[in-house]
């Protein structure tokens, strides 16, 4: 019997979220179905509407390979990382999705245990107490996830990452220095906006940008 890897999406109340399990239905299709709940996080003081310049602007730093440009990119990258890691710290029911996980761990979606996140999943892989405990019992040690490295790769436009914060009713999708957010309720939106403001970033409604 096949396992439904998207079983946790039942906890969300977004329109047609259940269809993400269907073959050929992408997450971005769900974002379009819930346009009034879609927001974007960026570092610009005002939304940039020229799509060509917009995409190039967010992609120019790291890909240029110039030392000064990479340094500038990392300044913004640090802000985005703080926002992502902070909001994750308030979620106790979190799943991370990325093709990169499939290559390294055999599955593209992984649950992030709230009690182990700080010790295992945000640090670089290391031999912690879980490793030695399992070796002592002749068990295969858990292959640790370096989430920090994964997120950095996404913000440098080398992979895509989706984070499902089930209890907060937030879904985050990011690649390069831009995060697309699907947010169900006003309380979570205000909380995420406060975190963004603290780090000098902006949370904007997609509808507001278009109008």
Coordinates of C-alpha atoms in Angstrom, one line a residue:
X1 CA 0.0 0.0 0.0
X2 CA 1.5 3.4 -1.0
X3 CA 2.1 6.0 1.6
X4 CA 0.5 9.4 1.0
X5 CA 3.5 11.7 1.5
X6 CA 1.2 14.8 1.5
X7 CA -1.0 13.4 4.3
X8 CA -0.3 16.5 6.4
X9 CA -1.9 18.8 3.9
X10 CA -5.3 17.7 5.4
X11 CA -4.5 20.1 8.2
X12 CA -4.6 23.1 5.9
X13 CA -7.8 24.8 4.9
X14 CA -6.7 26.4 1.6
X15 CA -8.9 26.0 -1.4
X16 CA -8.2 22.8 -3.3
X17 CA -5.1 22.0 -1.2
X18 CA -6.1 18.3 -1.3
X19 CA -5.4 18.2 -5.1
X20 CA -1.7 18.6 -4.5
X21 CA -1.6 14.8 -4.1
X22 CA -2.9 14.4 -7.6
X23 CA -0.4 13.8 -10.4
X24 CA 0.3 16.9 -12.4
X25 CA -0.9 19.4 -9.7
X26 CA 1.9 21.6 -8.6
X27 CA 2.0 23.7 -5.4
X28 CA 2.1 26.9 -7.5
X29 CA -1.3 25.9 -8.9
X30 CA -2.6 25.9 -5.3
X31 CA -1.1 29.4 -4.8
X32 CA -3.1 30.6 -7.9
X33 CA -6.3 29.0 -6.5
X34 CA -5.8 31.1 -3.3
X35 CA -4.6 34.4 -4.7
X36 CA -6.1 36.4 -1.9
X37 CA -4.0 34.6 0.6
X38 CA -0.7 34.8 -1.3
X39 CA 2.1 37.2 -0.1
X40 CA 5.7 37.8 -1.0
X41 CA 8.7 38.6 1.1
X42 CA 11.5 40.7 -0.5
X43 CA 14.0 43.4 0.4
X44 CA 12.9 46.2 -1.9
X45 CA 11.2 49.3 -0.4
X46 CA 8.5 49.1 -3.1
X47 CA 7.3 46.2 -5.3
X48 CA 9.1 46.0 -8.7
X49 CA 6.6 45.3 -11.5
X50 CA 8.9 44.8 -14.5
X51 CA 9.1 41.0 -14.4
X52 CA 12.4 40.8 -16.5
X53 CA 14.3 43.3 -14.4
X54 CA 12.7 41.9 -11.2
X55 CA 13.9 38.4 -11.8
X56 CA 17.4 39.6 -12.8
X57 CA 17.6 41.9 -9.8
X58 CA 17.1 39.0 -7.3
X59 CA 19.5 36.7 -9.2
X60 CA 22.3 39.1 -9.9
X61 CA 24.4 38.8 -6.7
X62 CA 25.5 35.2 -6.2
X63 CA 25.6 34.1 -9.9
X64 CA 28.0 36.9 -10.8
X65 CA 30.8 35.1 -8.9
X66 CA 32.3 38.4 -8.0
X67 CA 33.6 38.7 -4.5
X68 CA 31.8 42.0 -3.8
X69 CA 28.5 40.8 -5.2
X70 CA 28.6 37.5 -3.2
X71 CA 29.3 39.5 0.0
X72 CA 26.3 41.8 -0.8
X73 CA 24.1 38.7 -1.5
X74 CA 25.1 37.1 1.9
X75 CA 24.0 40.2 3.8
X76 CA 20.4 39.8 2.4
X77 CA 20.6 36.0 2.6
X78 CA 21.3 36.3 6.4
X79 CA 18.1 38.4 6.8
X80 CA 16.0 35.8 4.9
X81 CA 17.5 32.9 6.8
X82 CA 16.6 34.6 10.1
X83 CA 13.0 35.1 9.1
X84 CA 12.6 31.5 7.9
X85 CA 14.3 30.0 11.0
X86 CA 12.4 32.3 13.4
X87 CA 9.0 31.4 12.0
X88 CA 9.9 27.7 12.0
X89 CA 10.9 28.0 15.6
X90 CA 7.2 28.8 16.4
X91 CA 5.8 25.8 14.6
X92 CA 5.5 22.3 16.1
X93 CA 4.2 20.6 13.0
X94 CA 6.7 21.3 10.2
X95 CA 7.5 19.6 6.9
X96 CA 10.3 20.5 4.4
X97 CA 10.2 19.6 0.7
X98 CA 13.0 19.8 -1.8
X99 CA 14.4 17.7 -4.6
X100 CA 17.8 18.0 -2.9
X101 CA 16.4 16.0 0.0
X102 CA 15.5 13.2 -2.4
X103 CA 19.1 12.9 -3.6
X104 CA 20.6 12.8 -0.1
X105 CA 17.9 11.1 2.0
X106 CA 15.7 9.2 -0.5
X107 CA 12.6 11.3 0.0
X108 CA 11.7 14.8 -1.1
X109 CA 9.5 15.6 2.0
X110 CA 10.7 15.2 5.6
X111 CA 9.0 16.0 8.9
X112 CA 11.1 18.2 11.2
X113 CA 10.7 17.1 14.8
X114 CA 10.2 20.2 17.0
X115 CA 12.2 18.7 19.9
X116 CA 15.2 17.9 17.7
X117 CA 15.3 20.8 15.3
X118 CA 17.9 22.8 17.1
X119 CA 20.2 19.9 17.9
X120 CA 20.1 18.0 14.6
X121 CA 18.5 19.7 11.7
X122 CA 19.8 23.2 11.8
X123 CA 23.4 22.4 12.5
X124 CA 25.9 20.9 10.2
X125 CA 25.8 17.0 10.4
X126 CA 27.8 15.9 13.5
X127 CA 28.1 13.0 15.8
X128 CA 25.7 14.0 18.6
X129 CA 24.2 11.9 21.4
X130 CA 21.6 10.3 19.1
X131 CA 24.4 9.0 16.8
X132 CA 26.3 7.3 19.7
X133 CA 23.1 5.9 21.3
X134 CA 22.1 4.2 18.1
X135 CA 25.7 2.9 17.4
X136 CA 25.7 1.5 21.0
X137 CA 22.5 -0.4 20.2
X138 CA 23.9 -1.6 16.9
X139 CA 21.3 0.5 15.0
X140 CA 21.9 2.5 11.9
X141 CA 22.4 6.1 12.9
X142 CA 19.9 8.6 11.5
X143 CA 21.2 10.5 8.5
X144 CA 21.1 14.1 9.7
X145 CA 19.7 17.0 7.7
X146 CA 21.7 20.2 7.3
X147 CA 18.7 22.5 6.9
X148 CA 20.9 25.6 7.1
X149 CA 22.9 24.5 4.0
X150 CA 19.7 23.5 2.2
X151 CA 18.2 26.9 2.7
X152 CA 21.3 28.7 1.7
X153 CA 21.4 26.7 -1.6
X154 CA 17.8 27.8 -2.2
X155 CA 18.5 31.5 -1.5
X156 CA 21.4 31.2 -4.0
X157 CA 19.0 29.8 -6.7
X158 CA 20.5 26.3 -6.8
X159 CA 17.3 24.5 -5.6
X160 CA 13.7 25.1 -4.5
X161 CA 12.4 24.7 -0.9
X162 CA 8.9 24.4 0.4
X163 CA 8.1 24.6 4.1
X164 CA 4.7 23.6 5.4
X165 CA 4.0 25.1 8.9
X166 CA 0.8 23.1 9.6
X167 CA -0.1 24.5 12.9
X168 CA 0.5 28.1 11.8
X169 CA -1.4 27.6 8.5
X170 CA 1.5 28.9 6.5
X171 CA 3.2 27.5 3.4
X172 CA 6.5 29.1 2.2
X173 CA 8.1 28.6 -1.2
X174 CA 11.5 30.1 -2.0
X175 CA 14.3 30.1 -4.5
X176 CA 16.7 33.0 -4.7
X177 CA 16.1 36.1 -2.5
X178 CA 12.3 36.0 -2.7
X179 CA 9.8 34.0 -0.6
X180 CA 6.2 33.3 -1.7
X181 CA 3.9 32.7 1.2
X182 CA 0.4 31.2 1.5
X183 CA -1.1 32.4 4.7
X184 CA -4.6 31.3 6.0
X185 CA -5.3 33.6 8.9
X186 CA -4.7 37.2 9.9
X187 CA -2.9 36.4 13.1
X188 CA -0.2 34.3 11.3
X189 CA 0.1 37.0 8.7
X190 CA 0.7 39.8 11.3
X191 CA 3.2 37.6 13.1
X192 CA 5.2 36.8 10.0
X193 CA 5.1 40.5 9.0
X194 CA 6.5 41.5 12.4
X195 CA 9.4 39.0 12.0
X196 CA 10.1 40.4 8.5
X197 CA 10.0 44.0 9.7
X198 CA 12.5 43.1 12.5
X199 CA 14.9 41.9 9.8
X200 CA 14.4 44.8 7.4
X201 CA 12.3 42.8 4.9
X202 CA 8.8 43.4 3.5
X203 CA 5.8 41.1 3.4
X204 CA 3.4 42.2 0.7
X205 CA 0.0 41.0 -0.6
X206 CA 0.3 39.8 -4.2
X207 CA -3.1 41.4 -5.0
X208 CA -1.9 44.7 -3.7
X209 CA 1.2 44.5 -6.0
X210 CA -1.0 43.8 -9.1
X211 CA -3.6 46.5 -8.4

